[in-house]
mmCIF file of C-alpha atoms in Angstrom:
data_model
loop_
_atom_site.group_PDB
_atom_site.id
_atom_site.type_symbol
_atom_site.label_atom_id
_atom_site.label_comp_id
_atom_site.label_asym_id
_atom_site.label_seq_id
_atom_site.Cartn_x
_atom_site.Cartn_y
_atom_site.Cartn_z
ATOM 1 C CA GLU A 20 15.675 -5.220 8.338
ATOM 2 C CA PRO A 21 12.352 -5.471 9.622
ATOM 3 C CA GLU A 22 9.614 -7.386 7.641
ATOM 4 C CA VAL A 23 5.991 -6.976 8.094
ATOM 5 C CA THR A 24 4.865 -10.708 7.253
ATOM 6 C CA GLN A 25 2.114 -12.504 6.394
ATOM 7 C CA THR A 26 0.442 -15.822 6.511
ATOM 8 C CA PRO A 27 -1.068 -17.599 5.213
ATOM 9 C CA SER A 28 0.162 -16.997 0.815
ATOM 10 C CA HIS A 29 -2.776 -18.353 -0.068
ATOM 11 C CA GLN A 30 -6.202 -19.258 0.919
ATOM 12 C CA VAL A 31 -9.008 -20.386 -1.072
ATOM 13 C CA THR A 32 -12.291 -20.943 0.644
ATOM 14 C CA GLN A 33 -16.176 -21.623 -0.748
ATOM 15 C CA MET A 34 -18.076 -18.539 -0.331
ATOM 16 C CA GLY A 35 -19.788 -18.852 3.129
ATOM 17 C CA GLN A 36 -16.784 -19.967 5.103
ATOM 18 C CA GLU A 37 -14.856 -17.773 7.492
ATOM 19 C CA VAL A 38 -11.196 -16.821 7.316
ATOM 20 C CA ILE A 39 -8.693 -15.679 9.256
ATOM 21 C CA LEU A 40 -5.199 -14.238 7.710
ATOM 22 C CA ARG A 41 -2.544 -13.780 9.639
ATOM 23 C CA CYS A 42 0.533 -10.676 10.083
ATOM 24 C CA VAL A 43 2.699 -9.989 12.469
ATOM 25 C CA PRO A 44 4.341 -6.314 12.057
ATOM 26 C CA ILE A 45 7.186 -4.216 12.460
ATOM 27 C CA SER A 46 7.899 -5.539 16.770
ATOM 28 C CA ASN A 47 7.855 -1.864 17.695
ATOM 29 C CA HIS A 48 5.416 -0.017 14.967
ATOM 30 C CA LEU A 49 2.128 0.605 17.452
ATOM 31 C CA TYR A 50 -0.480 1.376 14.770
ATOM 32 C CA PHE A 51 -1.347 -1.395 11.962
ATOM 33 C CA TYR A 52 -3.765 -1.412 8.905
ATOM 34 C CA TRP A 53 -5.225 -3.601 6.586
ATOM 35 C CA TYR A 54 -5.787 -2.928 2.311
ATOM 36 C CA ARG A 55 -7.136 -5.119 -0.659
ATOM 37 C CA GLN A 56 -6.415 -4.714 -4.173
ATOM 38 C CA ILE A 57 -9.040 -6.903 -6.060
ATOM 39 C CA LEU A 58 -7.210 -8.237 -9.156
ATOM 40 C CA GLY A 59 -7.342 -5.414 -11.649
ATOM 41 C CA GLN A 60 -7.789 -2.064 -9.005
ATOM 42 C CA LYS A 61 -7.196 -0.133 -6.846
ATOM 43 C CA VAL A 62 -5.220 -1.074 -3.371
ATOM 44 C CA GLU A 63 -7.779 0.088 -1.174
ATOM 45 C CA PHE A 64 -7.959 0.379 3.132
ATOM 46 C CA LEU A 65 -9.435 -1.803 5.119
ATOM 47 C CA VAL A 66 -9.368 -0.528 9.132
ATOM 48 C CA SER A 67 -6.905 0.611 11.302
ATOM 49 C CA PHE A 68 -5.584 -1.031 14.766
ATOM 50 C CA TYR A 69 -3.849 0.864 17.801
ATOM 51 C CA ASN A 70 -4.117 0.471 21.327
ATOM 52 C CA ASN A 71 -5.942 -2.282 21.080
ATOM 53 C CA GLU A 72 -8.771 -0.492 19.082
ATOM 54 C CA ILE A 73 -10.256 0.913 15.451
ATOM 55 C CA SER A 74 -9.132 3.721 15.018
ATOM 56 C CA GLU A 75 -10.273 3.969 11.054
ATOM 57 C CA LYS A 76 -12.409 1.673 9.398
ATOM 58 C CA SER A 77 -13.625 2.385 4.824
ATOM 59 C CA GLU A 78 -16.824 2.304 4.206
ATOM 60 C CA ILE A 79 -16.095 -1.688 2.792
ATOM 61 C CA PHE A 80 -15.508 -2.570 6.317
ATOM 62 C CA ASP A 81 -18.890 -3.230 6.253
ATOM 63 C CA ASP A 82 -20.230 -6.259 9.929
ATOM 64 C CA GLN A 83 -18.533 -8.867 7.983
ATOM 65 C CA PHE A 84 -14.985 -8.060 8.949
ATOM 66 C CA SER A 85 -13.413 -8.301 12.083
ATOM 67 C CA VAL A 86 -9.566 -7.407 13.551
ATOM 68 C CA GLU A 87 -7.466 -8.522 16.487
ATOM 69 C CA ARG A 88 -4.317 -8.736 18.432
ATOM 70 C CA PRO A 89 -4.664 -10.888 19.448
ATOM 71 C CA ASP A 90 -1.426 -11.382 21.604
ATOM 72 C CA GLY A 91 2.070 -8.907 21.340
ATOM 73 C CA SER A 92 2.894 -9.962 17.851
ATOM 74 C CA ASN A 93 0.101 -11.234 15.860
ATOM 75 C CA PHE A 94 -2.437 -8.863 13.394
ATOM 76 C CA THR A 95 -5.394 -10.742 12.448
ATOM 77 C CA LEU A 96 -8.253 -9.828 9.905
ATOM 78 C CA LYS A 97 -11.355 -12.040 10.166
ATOM 79 C CA ILE A 98 -14.114 -13.009 7.048
ATOM 80 C CA ARG A 99 -16.673 -13.822 8.804
ATOM 81 C CA SER A 100 -18.756 -15.130 5.872
ATOM 82 C CA THR A 101 -16.835 -14.726 2.700
ATOM 83 C CA LYS A 102 -18.339 -14.086 -0.231
ATOM 84 C CA LEU A 103 -16.907 -14.020 -3.780
ATOM 85 C CA GLU A 104 -16.401 -10.778 -4.170
ATOM 86 C CA ASP A 105 -14.334 -10.631 -0.839
ATOM 87 C CA SER A 106 -10.964 -12.714 -3.935
ATOM 88 C CA ALA A 107 -9.070 -10.098 -3.304
ATOM 89 C CA MET A 108 -4.990 -9.625 -2.309
ATOM 90 C CA TYR A 109 -5.029 -8.839 0.913
ATOM 91 C CA PHE A 110 -1.785 -6.068 2.815
ATOM 92 C CA CYS A 111 -1.082 -6.207 5.525
ATOM 93 C CA ALA A 112 1.050 -2.270 6.936
ATOM 94 C CA SER A 113 2.651 -1.252 10.560
ATOM 95 C CA SER A 114 3.701 2.053 11.427
ATOM 96 C CA ASP A 115 5.684 3.670 14.390
ATOM 97 C CA GLY A 116 3.852 6.401 14.181
ATOM 98 C CA GLY A 117 0.022 7.760 13.141
ATOM 99 C CA GLY A 118 1.106 10.814 11.493
ATOM 100 C CA SER A 119 0.302 11.461 8.484
ATOM 101 C CA ALA A 120 4.090 11.738 7.652
ATOM 102 C CA ASP A 121 5.037 8.553 9.280
ATOM 103 C CA THR A 122 5.359 5.677 6.394
ATOM 104 C CA GLN A 123 3.399 2.880 6.448
ATOM 105 C CA TYR A 124 5.202 -0.555 5.537
ATOM 106 C CA PHE A 125 2.972 -3.442 4.266
ATOM 107 C CA GLY A 126 3.820 -6.869 4.271
ATOM 108 C CA PRO A 127 4.092 -10.002 1.649
ATOM 109 C CA GLY A 128 0.541 -9.757 0.907
ATOM 110 C CA THR A 129 -2.020 -12.814 1.209
ATOM 111 C CA ARG A 130 -4.172 -14.630 -1.805
ATOM 112 C CA LEU A 131 -7.367 -14.857 -1.055
ATOM 113 C CA THR A 132 -10.009 -16.383 -3.286
ATOM 114 C CA VAL A 133 -13.086 -17.432 -2.663
ATOM 115 C CA LEU A 134 -14.901 -20.162 -4.434
ATOM 116 C CA ALA B 23 -11.550 14.015 -1.194
ATOM 117 C CA GLN B 24 -7.228 12.754 -2.043
ATOM 118 C CA SER B 25 -6.106 10.850 -4.966
ATOM 119 C CA VAL B 26 -3.347 10.429 -6.709
ATOM 120 C CA ALA B 27 -3.312 9.274 -10.614
ATOM 121 C CA GLN B 28 -0.881 7.652 -13.142
ATOM 122 C CA PRO B 29 -1.805 8.008 -16.044
ATOM 123 C CA GLU B 30 0.653 5.230 -17.324
ATOM 124 C CA ASP B 31 -0.533 1.858 -17.614
ATOM 125 C CA GLN B 32 3.519 0.501 -18.953
ATOM 126 C CA VAL B 33 6.226 1.649 -19.111
ATOM 127 C CA ASN B 34 8.999 0.505 -21.097
ATOM 128 C CA VAL B 35 12.334 1.436 -20.837
ATOM 129 C CA ALA B 36 15.959 0.398 -22.076
ATOM 130 C CA GLU B 37 18.332 -0.715 -19.643
ATOM 131 C CA GLY B 38 19.812 2.001 -18.898
ATOM 132 C CA ASN B 39 18.315 4.823 -19.718
ATOM 133 C CA PRO B 40 16.263 7.121 -17.291
ATOM 134 C CA LEU B 41 13.294 5.995 -15.974
ATOM 135 C CA THR B 42 10.399 8.463 -15.034
ATOM 136 C CA VAL B 43 6.779 7.524 -13.927
ATOM 137 C CA LYS B 44 4.368 9.690 -13.899
ATOM 138 C CA CYS B 45 1.594 10.486 -10.736
ATOM 139 C CA THR B 46 -0.191 13.490 -10.503
ATOM 140 C CA TYR B 47 -2.093 14.914 -7.885
ATOM 141 C CA SER B 48 -5.306 16.496 -6.044
ATOM 142 C CA VAL B 49 -4.850 17.664 -1.983
ATOM 143 C CA SER B 50 -7.023 19.821 0.059
ATOM 144 C CA GLY B 51 -4.365 20.932 1.739
ATOM 145 C CA ASN B 52 -0.956 19.904 2.867
ATOM 146 C CA PRO B 53 0.752 16.741 0.177
ATOM 147 C CA TYR B 54 1.830 13.516 1.776
ATOM 148 C CA LEU B 55 3.427 11.980 -1.084
ATOM 149 C CA PHE B 56 4.900 8.346 -1.339
ATOM 150 C CA TRP B 57 5.919 6.018 -3.079
ATOM 151 C CA TYR B 58 5.770 2.090 -2.928
ATOM 152 C CA VAL B 59 7.640 -0.384 -5.262
ATOM 153 C CA GLN B 60 5.629 -4.420 -5.861
ATOM 154 C CA TYR B 61 8.087 -7.261 -7.336
ATOM 155 C CA PRO B 62 6.159 -10.352 -8.306
ATOM 156 C CA ASN B 63 5.166 -11.688 -5.237
ATOM 157 C CA ARG B 64 6.719 -10.276 -3.004
ATOM 158 C CA GLY B 65 4.431 -6.961 -0.562
ATOM 159 C CA LEU B 66 4.911 -2.707 -1.565
ATOM 160 C CA GLN B 67 7.596 -1.832 -0.456
ATOM 161 C CA PHE B 68 8.435 2.236 0.773
ATOM 162 C CA LEU B 69 10.989 3.778 -1.829
ATOM 163 C CA LEU B 70 10.217 7.203 -0.501
ATOM 164 C CA LYS B 71 8.609 9.519 0.269
ATOM 165 C CA TYR B 72 7.400 13.788 0.666
ATOM 166 C CA ILE B 73 6.571 15.619 3.032
ATOM 167 C CA THR B 74 7.806 18.679 3.137
ATOM 168 C CA GLY B 75 10.742 21.111 2.741
ATOM 169 C CA ASP B 76 12.963 20.053 -0.574
ATOM 170 C CA ASN B 77 10.862 19.392 -4.045
ATOM 171 C CA LEU B 78 14.008 16.378 -4.784
ATOM 172 C CA VAL B 79 13.154 12.936 -2.976
ATOM 173 C CA LYS B 80 15.754 10.816 -2.618
ATOM 174 C CA GLY B 81 15.010 7.513 -2.275
ATOM 175 C CA SER B 82 15.933 3.212 -2.222
ATOM 176 C CA TYR B 83 17.873 1.473 -4.905
ATOM 177 C CA GLY B 84 18.580 5.060 -7.036
ATOM 178 C CA PHE B 85 15.324 6.265 -7.543
ATOM 179 C CA GLU B 86 14.253 9.446 -6.573
ATOM 180 C CA ALA B 87 11.310 12.437 -7.329
ATOM 181 C CA GLU B 88 10.282 15.630 -7.700
ATOM 182 C CA PHE B 89 8.024 17.346 -6.276
ATOM 183 C CA ASN B 90 5.635 19.976 -8.854
ATOM 184 C CA LYS B 91 3.252 22.121 -6.804
ATOM 185 C CA SER B 92 2.112 24.102 -10.250
ATOM 186 C CA GLN B 93 2.027 21.492 -11.634
ATOM 187 C CA THR B 94 0.409 18.244 -8.613
ATOM 188 C CA SER B 95 2.699 16.167 -9.680
ATOM 189 C CA PHE B 96 5.008 13.897 -8.297
ATOM 190 C CA HIS B 97 7.228 12.041 -10.271
ATOM 191 C CA LEU B 98 9.408 8.859 -9.772
ATOM 192 C CA LYS B 99 12.826 9.020 -11.868
ATOM 193 C CA LYS B 100 15.871 6.669 -12.090
ATOM 194 C CA PRO B 101 18.831 8.862 -14.173
ATOM 195 C CA SER B 102 19.829 4.847 -15.488
ATOM 196 C CA ALA B 103 17.475 1.857 -15.378
ATOM 197 C CA LEU B 104 17.961 -1.602 -14.363
ATOM 198 C CA VAL B 105 16.759 -4.982 -15.510
ATOM 199 C CA SER B 106 16.157 -5.812 -11.703
ATOM 200 C CA ASP B 107 13.547 -2.486 -11.610
ATOM 201 C CA SER B 108 10.654 -4.227 -13.465
ATOM 202 C CA ALA B 109 8.249 -4.108 -11.149
ATOM 203 C CA LEU B 110 4.791 -1.975 -10.252
ATOM 204 C CA TYR B 111 5.023 1.465 -8.940
ATOM 205 C CA PHE B 112 2.436 2.874 -6.537
ATOM 206 C CA CYS B 113 1.529 6.724 -6.510
ATOM 207 C CA ALA B 114 -0.669 7.153 -2.873
ATOM 208 C CA VAL B 115 -1.024 10.081 -1.224
ATOM 209 C CA ARG B 116 -2.712 10.185 3.027
ATOM 210 C CA ASP B 117 -6.391 10.519 2.660
ATOM 211 C CA LEU B 118 -6.979 13.852 4.705
ATOM 212 C CA ARG B 119 -10.507 11.959 4.651
ATOM 213 C CA GLY B 120 -9.442 10.133 8.257
ATOM 214 C CA ASN B 121 -6.580 9.765 10.150
ATOM 215 C CA ASN B 122 -4.248 7.916 8.669
ATOM 216 C CA ARG B 123 -4.478 5.751 5.352
ATOM 217 C CA LEU B 124 -3.553 6.106 2.789
ATOM 218 C CA ALA B 125 -5.133 6.422 -1.032
ATOM 219 C CA PHE B 126 -3.392 4.868 -3.961
ATOM 220 C CA GLY B 127 -3.214 5.391 -7.366
ATOM 221 C CA LYS B 128 -3.835 2.308 -9.872
ATOM 222 C CA GLY B 129 0.168 1.232 -10.413
ATOM 223 C CA ASN B 130 2.423 1.686 -13.785
ATOM 224 C CA GLN B 131 4.069 -1.710 -14.816
ATOM 225 C CA VAL B 132 7.586 -0.914 -15.448
ATOM 226 C CA VAL B 133 9.309 -2.797 -18.031
ATOM 227 C CA VAL B 134 12.916 -2.456 -18.627
ATOM 228 C CA ILE B 135 14.263 -3.996 -21.765
ATOM 229 C CA PRO B 136 17.961 -5.258 -21.302
#
């Protein structure tokens, strides 16, 4: 069964450093998402991406964040200058359609620790 | 805004007993509801969804969920729990503020006792 994959599984960085989290969505999917979960809190939406552009972003997704699909298989989330409060589990997801009924399939997550 | 609530932090159930994980929702318009499960060190795995039609939705691993419009609930059920069902369960609703974001509940830890 096709799966969303994410690398690395755990990233430790110093405050102020740039990090890039990588995701490989399911191959025939066209819609891509990033969510995050701060320890003990709800899973929160960050951004959705379709046709090489952001289709929606939340208030969390400020200028420090960016997303990119650099090639036909990868989808990345970049945090330019990490803060302590960026420490969280980051989940990538993909879906084959962008409608309300379409299921989003999630990867295993990258745990980001900012020191 | 669309939201879901999962009122219990942890659900303990003996193996072989029925399992219920509760979820209530608040939406304007038609709800699109989802259940996901997270096993240790794994991502969120899709279990089932309600879009329209039959109120009883069947999903993966023997789980089902009942949509109840009058009670604004979408409880997840399994007739006979297995130890391997011990995991974190998330209810989610399509958030119609935007295009297709999901709004998640806080999750319920299910512990199935052998």
